Structures are given as structure tokens and as C-alpha cells.
CSV table of C-alpha atoms (C1' of nucleotides) in Angstrom, one decimal:
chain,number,residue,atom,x,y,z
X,1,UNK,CA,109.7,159.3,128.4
X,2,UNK,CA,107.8,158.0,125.5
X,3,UNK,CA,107.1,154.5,125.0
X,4,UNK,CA,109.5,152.2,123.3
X,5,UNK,CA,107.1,150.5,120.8
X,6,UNK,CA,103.4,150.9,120.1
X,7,UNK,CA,103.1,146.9,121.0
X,8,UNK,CA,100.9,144.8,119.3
X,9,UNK,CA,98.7,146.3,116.8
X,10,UNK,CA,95.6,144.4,115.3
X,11,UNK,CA,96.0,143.3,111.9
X,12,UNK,CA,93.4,142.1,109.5
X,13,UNK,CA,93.4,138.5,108.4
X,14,UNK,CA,94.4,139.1,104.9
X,15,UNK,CA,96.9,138.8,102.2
X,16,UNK,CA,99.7,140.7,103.4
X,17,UNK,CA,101.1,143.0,100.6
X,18,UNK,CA,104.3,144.3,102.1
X,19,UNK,CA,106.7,141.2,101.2
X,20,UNK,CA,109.6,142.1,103.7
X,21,UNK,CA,106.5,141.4,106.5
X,22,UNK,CA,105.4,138.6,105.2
X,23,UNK,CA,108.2,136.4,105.6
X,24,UNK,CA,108.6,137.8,109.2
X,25,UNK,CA,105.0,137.6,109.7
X,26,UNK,CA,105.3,133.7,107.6
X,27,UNK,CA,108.0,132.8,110.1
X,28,UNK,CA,107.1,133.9,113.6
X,29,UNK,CA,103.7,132.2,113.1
X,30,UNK,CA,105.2,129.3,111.4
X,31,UNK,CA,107.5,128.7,114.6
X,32,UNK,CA,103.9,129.1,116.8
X,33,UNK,CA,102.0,126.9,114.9
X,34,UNK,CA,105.4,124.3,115.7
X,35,UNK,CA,105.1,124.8,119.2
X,36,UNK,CA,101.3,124.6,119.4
X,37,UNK,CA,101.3,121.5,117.7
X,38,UNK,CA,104.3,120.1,120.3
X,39,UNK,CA,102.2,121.4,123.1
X,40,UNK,CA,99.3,119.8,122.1
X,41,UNK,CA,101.2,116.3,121.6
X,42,UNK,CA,102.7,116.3,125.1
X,43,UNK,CA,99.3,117.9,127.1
X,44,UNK,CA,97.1,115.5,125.3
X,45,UNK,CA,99.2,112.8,123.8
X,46,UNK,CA,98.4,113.5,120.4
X,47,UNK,CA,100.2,112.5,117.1
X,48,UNK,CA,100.7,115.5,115.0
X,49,UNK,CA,101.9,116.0,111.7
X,50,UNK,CA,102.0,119.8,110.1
X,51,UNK,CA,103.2,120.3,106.7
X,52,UNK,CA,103.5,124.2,105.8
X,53,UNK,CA,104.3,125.5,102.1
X,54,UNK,CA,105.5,128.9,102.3
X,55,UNK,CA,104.4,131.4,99.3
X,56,UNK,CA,107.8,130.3,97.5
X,57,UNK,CA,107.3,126.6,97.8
X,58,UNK,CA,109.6,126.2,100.5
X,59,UNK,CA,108.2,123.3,102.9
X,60,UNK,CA,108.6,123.2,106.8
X,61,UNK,CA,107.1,120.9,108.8
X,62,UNK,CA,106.6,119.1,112.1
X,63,UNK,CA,105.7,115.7,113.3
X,64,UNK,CA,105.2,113.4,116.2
X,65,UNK,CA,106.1,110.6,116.4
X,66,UNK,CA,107.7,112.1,113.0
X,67,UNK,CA,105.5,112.8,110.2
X,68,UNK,CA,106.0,109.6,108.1
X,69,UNK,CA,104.2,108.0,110.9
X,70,UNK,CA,101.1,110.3,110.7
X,71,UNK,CA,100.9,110.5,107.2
X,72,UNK,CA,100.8,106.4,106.8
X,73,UNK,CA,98.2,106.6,109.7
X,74,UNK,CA,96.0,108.9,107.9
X,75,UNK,CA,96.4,107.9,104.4
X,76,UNK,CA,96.1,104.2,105.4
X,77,UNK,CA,93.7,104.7,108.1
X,78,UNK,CA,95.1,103.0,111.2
X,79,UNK,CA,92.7,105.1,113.3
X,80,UNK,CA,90.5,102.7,114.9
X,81,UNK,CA,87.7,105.3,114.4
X,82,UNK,CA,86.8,108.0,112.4
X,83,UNK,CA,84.9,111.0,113.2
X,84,UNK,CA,82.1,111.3,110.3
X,85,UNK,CA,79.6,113.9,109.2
X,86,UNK,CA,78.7,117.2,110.4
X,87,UNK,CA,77.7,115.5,113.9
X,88,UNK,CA,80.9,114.0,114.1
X,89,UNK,CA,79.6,110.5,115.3
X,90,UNK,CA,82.0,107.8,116.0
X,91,UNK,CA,82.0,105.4,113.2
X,92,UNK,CA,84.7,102.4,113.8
X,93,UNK,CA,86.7,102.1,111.0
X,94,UNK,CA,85.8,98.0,110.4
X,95,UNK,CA,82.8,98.6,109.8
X,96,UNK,CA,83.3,101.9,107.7
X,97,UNK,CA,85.8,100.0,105.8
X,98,UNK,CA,83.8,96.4,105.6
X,99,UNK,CA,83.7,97.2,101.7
X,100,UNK,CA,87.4,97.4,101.4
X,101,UNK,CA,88.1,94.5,104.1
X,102,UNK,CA,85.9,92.2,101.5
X,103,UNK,CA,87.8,94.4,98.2
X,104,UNK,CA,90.6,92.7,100.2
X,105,UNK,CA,89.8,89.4,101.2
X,106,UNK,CA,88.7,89.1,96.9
X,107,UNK,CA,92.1,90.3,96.1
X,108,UNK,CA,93.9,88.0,98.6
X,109,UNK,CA,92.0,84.9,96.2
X,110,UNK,CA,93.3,87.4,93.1
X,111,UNK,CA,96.7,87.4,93.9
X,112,UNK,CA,96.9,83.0,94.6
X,113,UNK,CA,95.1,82.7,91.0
X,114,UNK,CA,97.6,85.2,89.6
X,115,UNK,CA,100.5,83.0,91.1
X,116,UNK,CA,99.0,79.9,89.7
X,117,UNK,CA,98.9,81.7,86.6
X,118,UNK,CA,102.4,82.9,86.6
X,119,UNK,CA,103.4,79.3,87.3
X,120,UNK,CA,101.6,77.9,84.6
X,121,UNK,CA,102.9,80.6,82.1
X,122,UNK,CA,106.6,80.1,83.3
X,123,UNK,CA,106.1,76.6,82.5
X,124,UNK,CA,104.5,77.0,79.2
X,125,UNK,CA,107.5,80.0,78.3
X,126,UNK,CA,110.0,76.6,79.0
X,127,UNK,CA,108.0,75.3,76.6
X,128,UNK,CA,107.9,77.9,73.9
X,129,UNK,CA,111.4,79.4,75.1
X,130,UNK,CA,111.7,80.3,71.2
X,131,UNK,CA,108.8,83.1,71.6
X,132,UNK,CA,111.0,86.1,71.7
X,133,UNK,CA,109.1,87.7,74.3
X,134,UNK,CA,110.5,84.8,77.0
X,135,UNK,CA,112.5,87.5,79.0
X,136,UNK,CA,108.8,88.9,79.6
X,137,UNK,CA,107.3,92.5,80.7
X,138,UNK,CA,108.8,94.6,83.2
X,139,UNK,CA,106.0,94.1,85.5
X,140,UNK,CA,106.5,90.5,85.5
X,141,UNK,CA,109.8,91.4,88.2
X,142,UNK,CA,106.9,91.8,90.4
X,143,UNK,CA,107.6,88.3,91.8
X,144,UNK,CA,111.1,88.9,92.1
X,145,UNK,CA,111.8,91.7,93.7
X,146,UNK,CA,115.6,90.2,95.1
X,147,UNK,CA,117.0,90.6,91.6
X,148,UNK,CA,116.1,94.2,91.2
X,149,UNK,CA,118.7,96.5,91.6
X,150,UNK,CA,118.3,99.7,93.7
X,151,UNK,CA,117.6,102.3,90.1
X,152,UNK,CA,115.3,99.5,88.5
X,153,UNK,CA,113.2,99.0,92.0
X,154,UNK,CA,113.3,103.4,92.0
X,155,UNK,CA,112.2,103.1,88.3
X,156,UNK,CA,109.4,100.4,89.6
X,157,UNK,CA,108.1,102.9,92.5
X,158,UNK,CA,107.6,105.8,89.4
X,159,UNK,CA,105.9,103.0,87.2
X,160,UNK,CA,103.4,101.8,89.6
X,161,UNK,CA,102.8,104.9,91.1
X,162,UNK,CA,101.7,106.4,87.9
X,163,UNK,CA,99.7,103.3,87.3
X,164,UNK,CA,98.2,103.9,90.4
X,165,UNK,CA,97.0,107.5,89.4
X,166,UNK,CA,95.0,106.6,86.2
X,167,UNK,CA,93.1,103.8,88.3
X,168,UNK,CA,92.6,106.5,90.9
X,169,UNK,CA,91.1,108.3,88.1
X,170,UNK,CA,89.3,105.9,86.6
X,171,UNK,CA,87.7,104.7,90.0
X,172,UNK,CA,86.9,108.2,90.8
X,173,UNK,CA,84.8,108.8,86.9
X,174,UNK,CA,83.3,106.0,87.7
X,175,UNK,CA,82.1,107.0,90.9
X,176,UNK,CA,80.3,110.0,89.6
X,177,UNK,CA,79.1,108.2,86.4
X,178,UNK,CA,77.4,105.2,88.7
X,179,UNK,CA,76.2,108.3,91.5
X,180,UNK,CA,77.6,105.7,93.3
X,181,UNK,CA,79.8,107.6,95.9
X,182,UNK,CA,80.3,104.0,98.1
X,183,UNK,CA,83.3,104.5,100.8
X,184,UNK,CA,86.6,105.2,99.8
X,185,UNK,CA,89.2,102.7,101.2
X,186,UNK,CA,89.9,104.7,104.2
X,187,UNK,CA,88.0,108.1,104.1
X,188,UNK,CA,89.0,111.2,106.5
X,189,UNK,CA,85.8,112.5,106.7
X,190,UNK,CA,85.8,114.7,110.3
X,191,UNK,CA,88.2,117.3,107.9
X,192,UNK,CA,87.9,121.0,108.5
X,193,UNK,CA,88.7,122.5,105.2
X,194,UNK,CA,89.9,126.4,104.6
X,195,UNK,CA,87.7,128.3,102.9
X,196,UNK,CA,89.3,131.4,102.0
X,197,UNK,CA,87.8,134.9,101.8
X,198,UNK,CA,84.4,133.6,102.3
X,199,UNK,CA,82.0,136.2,101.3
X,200,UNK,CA,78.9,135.7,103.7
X,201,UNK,CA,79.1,135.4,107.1
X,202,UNK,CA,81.7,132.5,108.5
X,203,UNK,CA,79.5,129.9,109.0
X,204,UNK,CA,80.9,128.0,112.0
X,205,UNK,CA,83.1,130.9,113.9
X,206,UNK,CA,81.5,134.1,115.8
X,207,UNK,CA,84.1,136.8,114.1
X,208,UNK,CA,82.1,139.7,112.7
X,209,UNK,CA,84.8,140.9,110.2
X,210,UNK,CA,85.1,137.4,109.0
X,211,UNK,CA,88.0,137.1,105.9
X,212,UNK,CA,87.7,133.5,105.8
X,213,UNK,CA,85.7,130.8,107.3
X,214,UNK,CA,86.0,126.9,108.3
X,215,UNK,CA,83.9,123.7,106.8
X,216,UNK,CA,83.4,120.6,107.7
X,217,UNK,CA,83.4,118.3,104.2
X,218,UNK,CA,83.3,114.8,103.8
X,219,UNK,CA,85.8,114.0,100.9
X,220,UNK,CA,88.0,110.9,99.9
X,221,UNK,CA,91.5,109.6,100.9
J,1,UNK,CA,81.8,141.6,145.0
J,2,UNK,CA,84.2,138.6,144.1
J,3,UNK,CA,86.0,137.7,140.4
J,4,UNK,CA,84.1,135.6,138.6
J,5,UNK,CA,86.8,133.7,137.2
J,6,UNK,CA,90.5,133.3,138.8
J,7,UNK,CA,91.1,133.7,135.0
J,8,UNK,CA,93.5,131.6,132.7
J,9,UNK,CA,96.1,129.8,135.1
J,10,UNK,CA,99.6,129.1,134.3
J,11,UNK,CA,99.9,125.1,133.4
J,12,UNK,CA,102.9,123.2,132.7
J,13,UNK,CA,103.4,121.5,129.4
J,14,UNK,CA,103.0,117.8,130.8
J,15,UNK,CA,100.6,115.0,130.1
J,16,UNK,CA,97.2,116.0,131.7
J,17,UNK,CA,96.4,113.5,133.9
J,18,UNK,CA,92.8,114.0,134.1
J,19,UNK,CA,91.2,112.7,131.7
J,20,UNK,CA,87.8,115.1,131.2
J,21,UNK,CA,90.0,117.8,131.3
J,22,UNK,CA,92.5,116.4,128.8
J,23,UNK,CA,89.3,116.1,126.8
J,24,UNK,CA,88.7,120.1,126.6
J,25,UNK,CA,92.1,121.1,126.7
J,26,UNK,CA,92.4,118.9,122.9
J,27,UNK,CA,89.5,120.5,121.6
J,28,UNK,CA,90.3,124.1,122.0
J,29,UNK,CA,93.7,124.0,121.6
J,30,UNK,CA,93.0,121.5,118.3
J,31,UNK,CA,90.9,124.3,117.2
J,32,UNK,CA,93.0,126.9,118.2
J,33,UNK,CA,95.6,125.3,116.0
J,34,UNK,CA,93.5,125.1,112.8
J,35,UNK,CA,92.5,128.4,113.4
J,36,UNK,CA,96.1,129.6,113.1
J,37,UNK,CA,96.9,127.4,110.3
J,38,UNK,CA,94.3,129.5,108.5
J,39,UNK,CA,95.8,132.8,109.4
J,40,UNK,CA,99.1,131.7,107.9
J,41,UNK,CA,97.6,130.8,104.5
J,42,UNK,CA,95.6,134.1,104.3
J,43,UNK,CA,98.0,136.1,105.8
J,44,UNK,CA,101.1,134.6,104.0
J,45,UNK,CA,99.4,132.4,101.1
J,46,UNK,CA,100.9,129.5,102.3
J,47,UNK,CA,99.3,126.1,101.9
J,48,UNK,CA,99.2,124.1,105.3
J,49,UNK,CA,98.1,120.9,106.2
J,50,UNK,CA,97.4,119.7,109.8
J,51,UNK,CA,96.7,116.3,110.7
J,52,UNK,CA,96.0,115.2,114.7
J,53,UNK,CA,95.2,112.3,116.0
J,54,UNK,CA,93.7,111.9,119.5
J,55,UNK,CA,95.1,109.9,121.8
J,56,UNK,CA,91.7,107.7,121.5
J,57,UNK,CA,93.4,107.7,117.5
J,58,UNK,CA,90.5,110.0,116.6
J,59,UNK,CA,91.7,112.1,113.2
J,60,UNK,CA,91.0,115.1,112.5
J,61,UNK,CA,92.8,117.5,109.8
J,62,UNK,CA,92.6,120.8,108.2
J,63,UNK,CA,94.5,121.7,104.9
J,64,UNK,CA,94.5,124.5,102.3
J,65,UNK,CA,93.8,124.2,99.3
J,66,UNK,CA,92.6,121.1,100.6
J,67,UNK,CA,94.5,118.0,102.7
J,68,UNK,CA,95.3,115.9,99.3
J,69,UNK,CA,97.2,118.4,97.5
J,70,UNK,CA,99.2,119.5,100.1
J,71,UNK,CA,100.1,115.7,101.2
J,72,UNK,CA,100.6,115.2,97.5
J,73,UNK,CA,103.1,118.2,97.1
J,74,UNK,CA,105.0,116.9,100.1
J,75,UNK,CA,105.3,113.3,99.0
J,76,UNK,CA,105.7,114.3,95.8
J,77,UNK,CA,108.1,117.2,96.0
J,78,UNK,CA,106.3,119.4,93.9
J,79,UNK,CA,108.1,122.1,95.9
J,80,UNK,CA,110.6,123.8,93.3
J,81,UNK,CA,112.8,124.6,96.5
J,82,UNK,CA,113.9,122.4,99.6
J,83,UNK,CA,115.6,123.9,102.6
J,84,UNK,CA,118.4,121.2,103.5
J,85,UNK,CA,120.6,121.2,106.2
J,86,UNK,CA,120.7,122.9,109.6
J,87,UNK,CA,121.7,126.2,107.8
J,88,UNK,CA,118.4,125.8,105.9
J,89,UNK,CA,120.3,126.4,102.7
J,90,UNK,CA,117.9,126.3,99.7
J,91,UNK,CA,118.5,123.7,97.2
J,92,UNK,CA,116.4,123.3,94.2
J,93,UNK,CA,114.5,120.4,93.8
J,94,UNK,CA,115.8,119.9,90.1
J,95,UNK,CA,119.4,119.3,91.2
J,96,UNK,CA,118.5,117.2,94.4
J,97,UNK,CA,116.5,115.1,92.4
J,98,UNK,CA,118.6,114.9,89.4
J,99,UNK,CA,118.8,111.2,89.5
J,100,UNK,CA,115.2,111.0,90.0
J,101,UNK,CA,115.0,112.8,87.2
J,102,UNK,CA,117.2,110.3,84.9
J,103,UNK,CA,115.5,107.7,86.3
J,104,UNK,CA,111.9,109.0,85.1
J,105,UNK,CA,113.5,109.7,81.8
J,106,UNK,CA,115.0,106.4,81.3
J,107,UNK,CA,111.5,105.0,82.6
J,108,UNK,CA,110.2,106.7,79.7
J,109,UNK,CA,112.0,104.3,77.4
J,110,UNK,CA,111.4,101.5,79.5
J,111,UNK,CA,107.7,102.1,79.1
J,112,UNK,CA,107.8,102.4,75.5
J,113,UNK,CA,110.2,99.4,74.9
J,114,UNK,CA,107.5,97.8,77.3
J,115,UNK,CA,104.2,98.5,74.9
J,116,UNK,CA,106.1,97.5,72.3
J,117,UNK,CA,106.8,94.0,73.7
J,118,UNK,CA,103.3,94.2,74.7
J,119,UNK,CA,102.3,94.5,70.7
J,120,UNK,CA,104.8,91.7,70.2
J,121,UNK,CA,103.3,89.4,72.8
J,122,UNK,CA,99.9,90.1,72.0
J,123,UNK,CA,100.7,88.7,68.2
J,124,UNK,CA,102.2,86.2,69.7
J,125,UNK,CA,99.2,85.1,71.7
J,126,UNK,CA,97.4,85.2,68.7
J,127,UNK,CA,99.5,82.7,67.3
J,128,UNK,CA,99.5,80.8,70.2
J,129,UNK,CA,95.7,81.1,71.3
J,130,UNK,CA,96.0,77.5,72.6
J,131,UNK,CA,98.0,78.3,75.3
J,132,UNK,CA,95.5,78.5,78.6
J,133,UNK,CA,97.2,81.9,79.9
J,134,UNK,CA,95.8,83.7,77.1
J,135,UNK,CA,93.1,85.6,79.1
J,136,UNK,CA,96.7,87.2,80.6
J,137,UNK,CA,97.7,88.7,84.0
J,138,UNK,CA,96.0,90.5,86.2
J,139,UNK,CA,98.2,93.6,85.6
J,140,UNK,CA,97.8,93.1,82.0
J,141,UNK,CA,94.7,95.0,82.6
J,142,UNK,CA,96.8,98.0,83.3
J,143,UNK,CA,96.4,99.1,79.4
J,144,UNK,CA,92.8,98.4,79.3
J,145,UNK,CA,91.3,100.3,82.2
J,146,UNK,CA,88.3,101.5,80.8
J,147,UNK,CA,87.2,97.8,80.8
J,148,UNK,CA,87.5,97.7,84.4
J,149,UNK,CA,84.5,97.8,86.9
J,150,UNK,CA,84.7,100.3,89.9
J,151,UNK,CA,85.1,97.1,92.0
J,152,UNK,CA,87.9,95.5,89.7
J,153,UNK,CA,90.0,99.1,89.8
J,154,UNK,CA,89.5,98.7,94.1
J,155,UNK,CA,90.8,95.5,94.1
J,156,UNK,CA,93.8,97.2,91.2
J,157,UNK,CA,94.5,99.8,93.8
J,158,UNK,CA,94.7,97.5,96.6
J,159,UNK,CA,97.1,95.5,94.8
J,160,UNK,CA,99.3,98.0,93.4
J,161,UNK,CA,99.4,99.0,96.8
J,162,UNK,CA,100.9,96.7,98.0
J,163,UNK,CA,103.0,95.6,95.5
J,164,UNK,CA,105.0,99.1,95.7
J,165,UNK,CA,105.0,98.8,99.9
J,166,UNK,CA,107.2,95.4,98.6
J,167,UNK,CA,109.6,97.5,96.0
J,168,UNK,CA,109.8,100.7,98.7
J,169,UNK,CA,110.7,97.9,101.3
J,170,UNK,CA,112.7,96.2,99.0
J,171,UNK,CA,114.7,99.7,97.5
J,172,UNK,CA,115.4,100.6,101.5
J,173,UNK,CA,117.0,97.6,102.3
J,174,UNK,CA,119.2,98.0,99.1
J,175,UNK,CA,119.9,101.5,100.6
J,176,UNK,CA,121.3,100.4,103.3
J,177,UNK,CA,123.0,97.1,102.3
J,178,UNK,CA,124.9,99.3,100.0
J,179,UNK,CA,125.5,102.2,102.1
J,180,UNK,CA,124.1,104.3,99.6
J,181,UNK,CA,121.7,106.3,100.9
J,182,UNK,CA,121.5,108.4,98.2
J,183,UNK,CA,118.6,110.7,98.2
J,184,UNK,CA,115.2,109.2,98.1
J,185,UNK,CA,113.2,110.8,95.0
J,186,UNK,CA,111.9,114.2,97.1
J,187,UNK,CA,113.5,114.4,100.6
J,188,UNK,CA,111.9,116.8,102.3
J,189,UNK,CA,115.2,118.0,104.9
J,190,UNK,CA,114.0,120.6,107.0
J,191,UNK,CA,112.0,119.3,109.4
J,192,UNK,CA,111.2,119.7,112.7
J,193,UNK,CA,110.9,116.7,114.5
J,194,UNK,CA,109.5,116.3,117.8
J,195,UNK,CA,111.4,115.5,120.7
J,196,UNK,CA,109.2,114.6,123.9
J,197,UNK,CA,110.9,114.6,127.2
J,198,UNK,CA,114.3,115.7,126.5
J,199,UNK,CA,116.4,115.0,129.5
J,200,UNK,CA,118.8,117.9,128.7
J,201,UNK,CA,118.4,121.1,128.0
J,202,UNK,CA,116.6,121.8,125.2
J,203,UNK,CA,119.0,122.4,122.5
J,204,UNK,CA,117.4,125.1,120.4
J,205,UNK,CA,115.2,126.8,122.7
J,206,UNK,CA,115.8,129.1,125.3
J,207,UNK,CA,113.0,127.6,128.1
J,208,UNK,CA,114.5,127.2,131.0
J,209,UNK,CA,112.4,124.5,132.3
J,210,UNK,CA,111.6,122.3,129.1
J,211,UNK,CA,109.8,119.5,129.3
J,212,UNK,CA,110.5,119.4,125.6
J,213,UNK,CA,111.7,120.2,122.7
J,214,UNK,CA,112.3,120.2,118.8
J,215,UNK,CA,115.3,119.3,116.6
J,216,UNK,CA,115.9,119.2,113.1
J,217,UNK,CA,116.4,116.5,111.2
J,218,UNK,CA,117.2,115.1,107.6
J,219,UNK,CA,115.2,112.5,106.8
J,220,UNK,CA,114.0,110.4,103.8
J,221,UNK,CA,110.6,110.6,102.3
F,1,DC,C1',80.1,116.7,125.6
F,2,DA,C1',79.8,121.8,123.2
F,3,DG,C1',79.3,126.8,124.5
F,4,DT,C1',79.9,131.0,127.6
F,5,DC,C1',82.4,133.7,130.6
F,6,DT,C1',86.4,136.2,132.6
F,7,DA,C1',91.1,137.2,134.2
F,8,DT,C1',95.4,136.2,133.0
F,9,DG,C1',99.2,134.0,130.5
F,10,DA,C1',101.0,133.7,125.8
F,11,DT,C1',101.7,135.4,121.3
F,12,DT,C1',103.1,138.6,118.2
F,13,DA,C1',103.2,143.5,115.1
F,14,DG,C1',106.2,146.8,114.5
F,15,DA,C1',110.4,148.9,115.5
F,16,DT,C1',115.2,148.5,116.2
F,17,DC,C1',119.7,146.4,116.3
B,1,DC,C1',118.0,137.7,107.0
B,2,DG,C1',117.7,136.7,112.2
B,3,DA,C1',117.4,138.3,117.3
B,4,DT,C1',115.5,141.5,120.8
B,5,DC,C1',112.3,144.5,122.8
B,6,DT,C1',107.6,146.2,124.2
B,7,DA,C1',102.8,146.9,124.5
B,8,DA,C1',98.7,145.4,123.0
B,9,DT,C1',96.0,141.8,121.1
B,10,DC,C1',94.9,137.0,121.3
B,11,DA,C1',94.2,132.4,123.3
B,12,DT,C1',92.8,129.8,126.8
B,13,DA,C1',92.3,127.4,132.1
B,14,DG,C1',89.0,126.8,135.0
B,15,DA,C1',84.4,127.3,136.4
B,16,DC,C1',79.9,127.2,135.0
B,17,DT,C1',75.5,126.1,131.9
DNA sequence: CAGTCTATGATTAGATC
DNA sequence: CGATCTAATCATAGACT
């Protein structure tokens, strides 16, 4: 009797064309990758977090603790050390970070002088309550958060966040104008980036037939 | 003449208890993961991000195009499509964030109602040079950034930082008080959450023995 | 620690339902 | 679309360097 299947074949690690296989292919590795990732939580008590975009912008992901947790500890760096350079030395993160602690501490003096300020203005707007502008900016609710209602606080999160994005900007010209390239606030630097369809030989792996390759890159949060 | 090796042995998915051992058993299967999230990109053009942390809190990550943008997509929702539900229904992200959506629009005005209280108050100021808050806020900067030093914009992001922690805190709290959990600006519904140690059976598997499992979850950004 | 080496367990490509 | 089946490929546990 002949056999039931051919098994397993070997497949190149490429762009698969045939689009019916690709979402089988998309979603048995998908649910691996998943279990991998819970395997390696419970065997080694790692926190994972896996976010996967399929072709069509669908997202599926997987996280432990869950992945809220994971993301804040990466983008905010509650790792007490980070893995840096090609070596991968231990470097703890206070020290790393000693620039942003003291960004910090200068901020913390900021933010008192700003409330002085605020005081002092709030006083003189008693004063000059004819100025038309008494009712003041929209930033100046940032004080008093309790009288925001739940659409002006959502409107709030889109305003500073954009805010946010043209001082990420400007910090990051000015970075590259000064050649200054000083510690972000919490870099990820051990990251091993995806290289895809690398023409020369991979780098890092041993595959012959190499269709893409792995690097190590230092880059900022 | 005897086997070199007894070969790979069967191990059950538990905490390793030795520690050296726990060690190795990160770093391969760590890489082993990567290397599969790399597959999936080639092989499906999906874009993947992979964050682990040790248990030592050591990070490492791997992401395609590149960590950021994938983070940024999912906190963003720049996903045109969400699966939602424990169908997995696709939703598009237009309708489910149609409030978002008004909100950003009415944001719009806000913002330009806001610069043009900003003319108002700076003629104002002009008028009124004598008053001693004339050098402004801090956040008045926030129109002027190209006046800003790399180590003023740290200290900007640091405090816009936190200020929006305080308004997401504050706009969760609303949430709740209200009952209104109405859907945070790109909830991101199908995911698979991590369940260590499930007592029972595992309810979406088919192990017999499972030390644990997954479960899906909504869940807000 | 990071690689190498096997034998073996685990994953999965392709077919089929 | 998913679930099942099977054989073949792939990943990796343990031992060693």
C-alpha cells in the first residue's frame, strides 16, 4: 500500500507565493511561535511578550505576565540590566541611565518652579480677571486632572502624545546635528534585528542557503 | 561501540530547577524562538516583534521591520483590521475606533481654538509685560521647539511623560467609576494570554498533561 | 559561558476531510 | 476556513570542549 502522505517536505525560507498556503503556513507557525514563547516562560521563568502582524494587518499576540506588562518594562526599562554591544556585557541600568536619573532629578526642580509659577499667575489672573484669556490654555487642566471628563482626558492623551512625537523628533535631529549620540532614556541595546534577504553570507548563523540573516544593533527606545 | 549521545530526552514543561541548565535551555530555545519569528516574516511577510526578559530581568528582543514600529503599530493600532471576540471576527479599526476618531477631529478644533488663544494671550502679555510670568510656562515651549536644547527636550519628554501616565490613570478610573468601559482608542482583542499552572484542564488544548495553558482574552490597550 | 555533537522528540508541509 | 493525518524535516537535551 502506498504511503498516505509524502510528510514533511523542506521548504525554502522565502516569500510564499501561493496565498491559500500562506495563511495555513501564517497560522500553524503563528500557534508554534505561541507555544514556544509559553514554554520558554514556564522552563525558564521568562516574561514574554510577542506581537505578530499578519500580511493583512491582522495582529495576534501573546504575553506573560500579559503583554502590557512587558511592553511598559521594555519601553520604560524596569530591567535592572541591560545586555549592550556586540559582546553583550552587563551594563546595570543606573548607571546606563545616570543621564536620565539627573534629566530627572532637574525636572523634579522644573516641575516645583512651574507650580510656583502657576500659583503666582492664578493669583495675578484674580487680578486681571478682565484679560479675556482668564479661562486659560487647554494645557493649563494639567493641574486638574479631577475636573476632566472621560472624552476631554482621551482628547488630552492624543494632544500630548503628538506633542511628545515632535520633541521625539526634535531630540533625535539634534542628536545627529551635535554627533552627540548620548544614551537614550532607557536604550534596548542587546536587540537582534531581522534582516531580510540578506545578500552575502548570514553573518551570525551557519545556514549555507541563507535567505535572511540576524544582527545585533544598538538603536534607541 | 556505544552512542555518543542518549540524544534529545523528553522533559516536562516545568520550571527547571537547575539553575546552569536553566541557563542553556533560555539561550537556545530564546534563539530558537527568534529564529522562527524570522521564518514567519519571510515566509508570510508578517511583521513580528519578540520581547523576553530573563528571569535575571535581562532583555533581549527581535522585531521586523524593526522593534519600534511594530510596538508603535500595536499601541497605535495602525492595524486597518482587529480580530475581536473569541470567534475572531474581523472588525475594522475605523468603526472600533469611531469615537476615537471624533475625538481627534474635535481635537483638531481644540488645537486651533487653542493657538488662537495663544495669539490672544501673547498680545496680551505684551500689554501686560509687567507681570513677572511673562517668561511663561514650561509647556508654553511646546510651540517653540526649535529653541530648545537636546537637554531641555529630555527633561520635555520626561515631563510629558508623565503628565499623560496622570491623564491615562486619571481616564481609567473615569472608566470604571462610570461603567463605561467603552473602547480604549486601539484595543487590540485577540490575544493570547498566558495562563501558568492551570489547575484544570487546559481549556483550548488537547494535552493531556498540561502544566499550562493559553486563553484569550479582550483586553484594553 | 558559547559552540559542537548526536539521537530523539517536536514541528510542520502537503494532502485530505 | 479549520481539523486530522503522516512522513520527513527541524529543534534541542544532555554531554562534552
Amino acid at each position: 500500500m502506498s504511503k498516505k502522505t509524502q510528510g514533511r517536505k523542506k521548504i525554502e525560507i522565502k516569500q510564499l507565493e501561493n496565498s491559500s498556503n500562506k495563511q495555513v503556513t501564517f497560522s500553524k507557525r503563528r500557534a508554534g511561535i505561541f507555544k514556544k514563547a509559553g514554554e520558554l516562560t514556564v522552563l525558564c521563568g521568562a516574561d514574554v511578550a510577542v506581537i505578530v502582524f499578519s500580511s493583512a494587518d491582522k495582529v495576534f499576540c501573546y504575553g506573560h505576565p500579559n503583554i502590557n506588562a512587558v511592553l511598559d518594562s521594555y519601553q520604560n526599562g524596569l530591567s535592572s540590566v541591560v545586555k549592550v554591544g556586540d559582546n553583550g556585557s552587563d551594563v546595570p541600568v543606573a548607571e546606563f541611565n545616570k543621564e536620565y536619573v539627573e534629566a530627572e532629578k532637574e525636572f523634579e526642580g522644573l516641575k516645583r518652579k512651574t507650580t510656583e509659577m502657576k500659583e503666582m499667575a492664578d493669583e495675578k489672573k484674580k487680578v486681571t480677571k478682565e484679560m479675556s484669556v482668564s479661562d486659560g490654555f487647554w494645557w493649563d487642566e494639567v493641574v486638574d486632572l479631577g475636573l476632566m471628563d472621560e472624552r476631554e482626558a482621551e482628547q488630552y492623551l492624543r494632544a500630548l502624545k503628538e506633542v511628545r512625537q515632535k520633541v521625539a523628533a526634535r531630540v533625535h535631529e539634534l542628536k545627529i546635528l551635535n554627533g552627540t549620540m548620548t544614551g537614550p532614556p532607557v536604550p534596548m541595546v542587546h536587540q537582534l534585528c531581522h534582516i531580510p534577504f540578506m545578500t552575502a553570507k548570514n553573518c551570525f548563523g551557519t545556514d549555507q542557503d541563507v535567505q535572511f540573516g540576524y544582527g545585533y544593533c544598538g538603536f534607541e527606545t
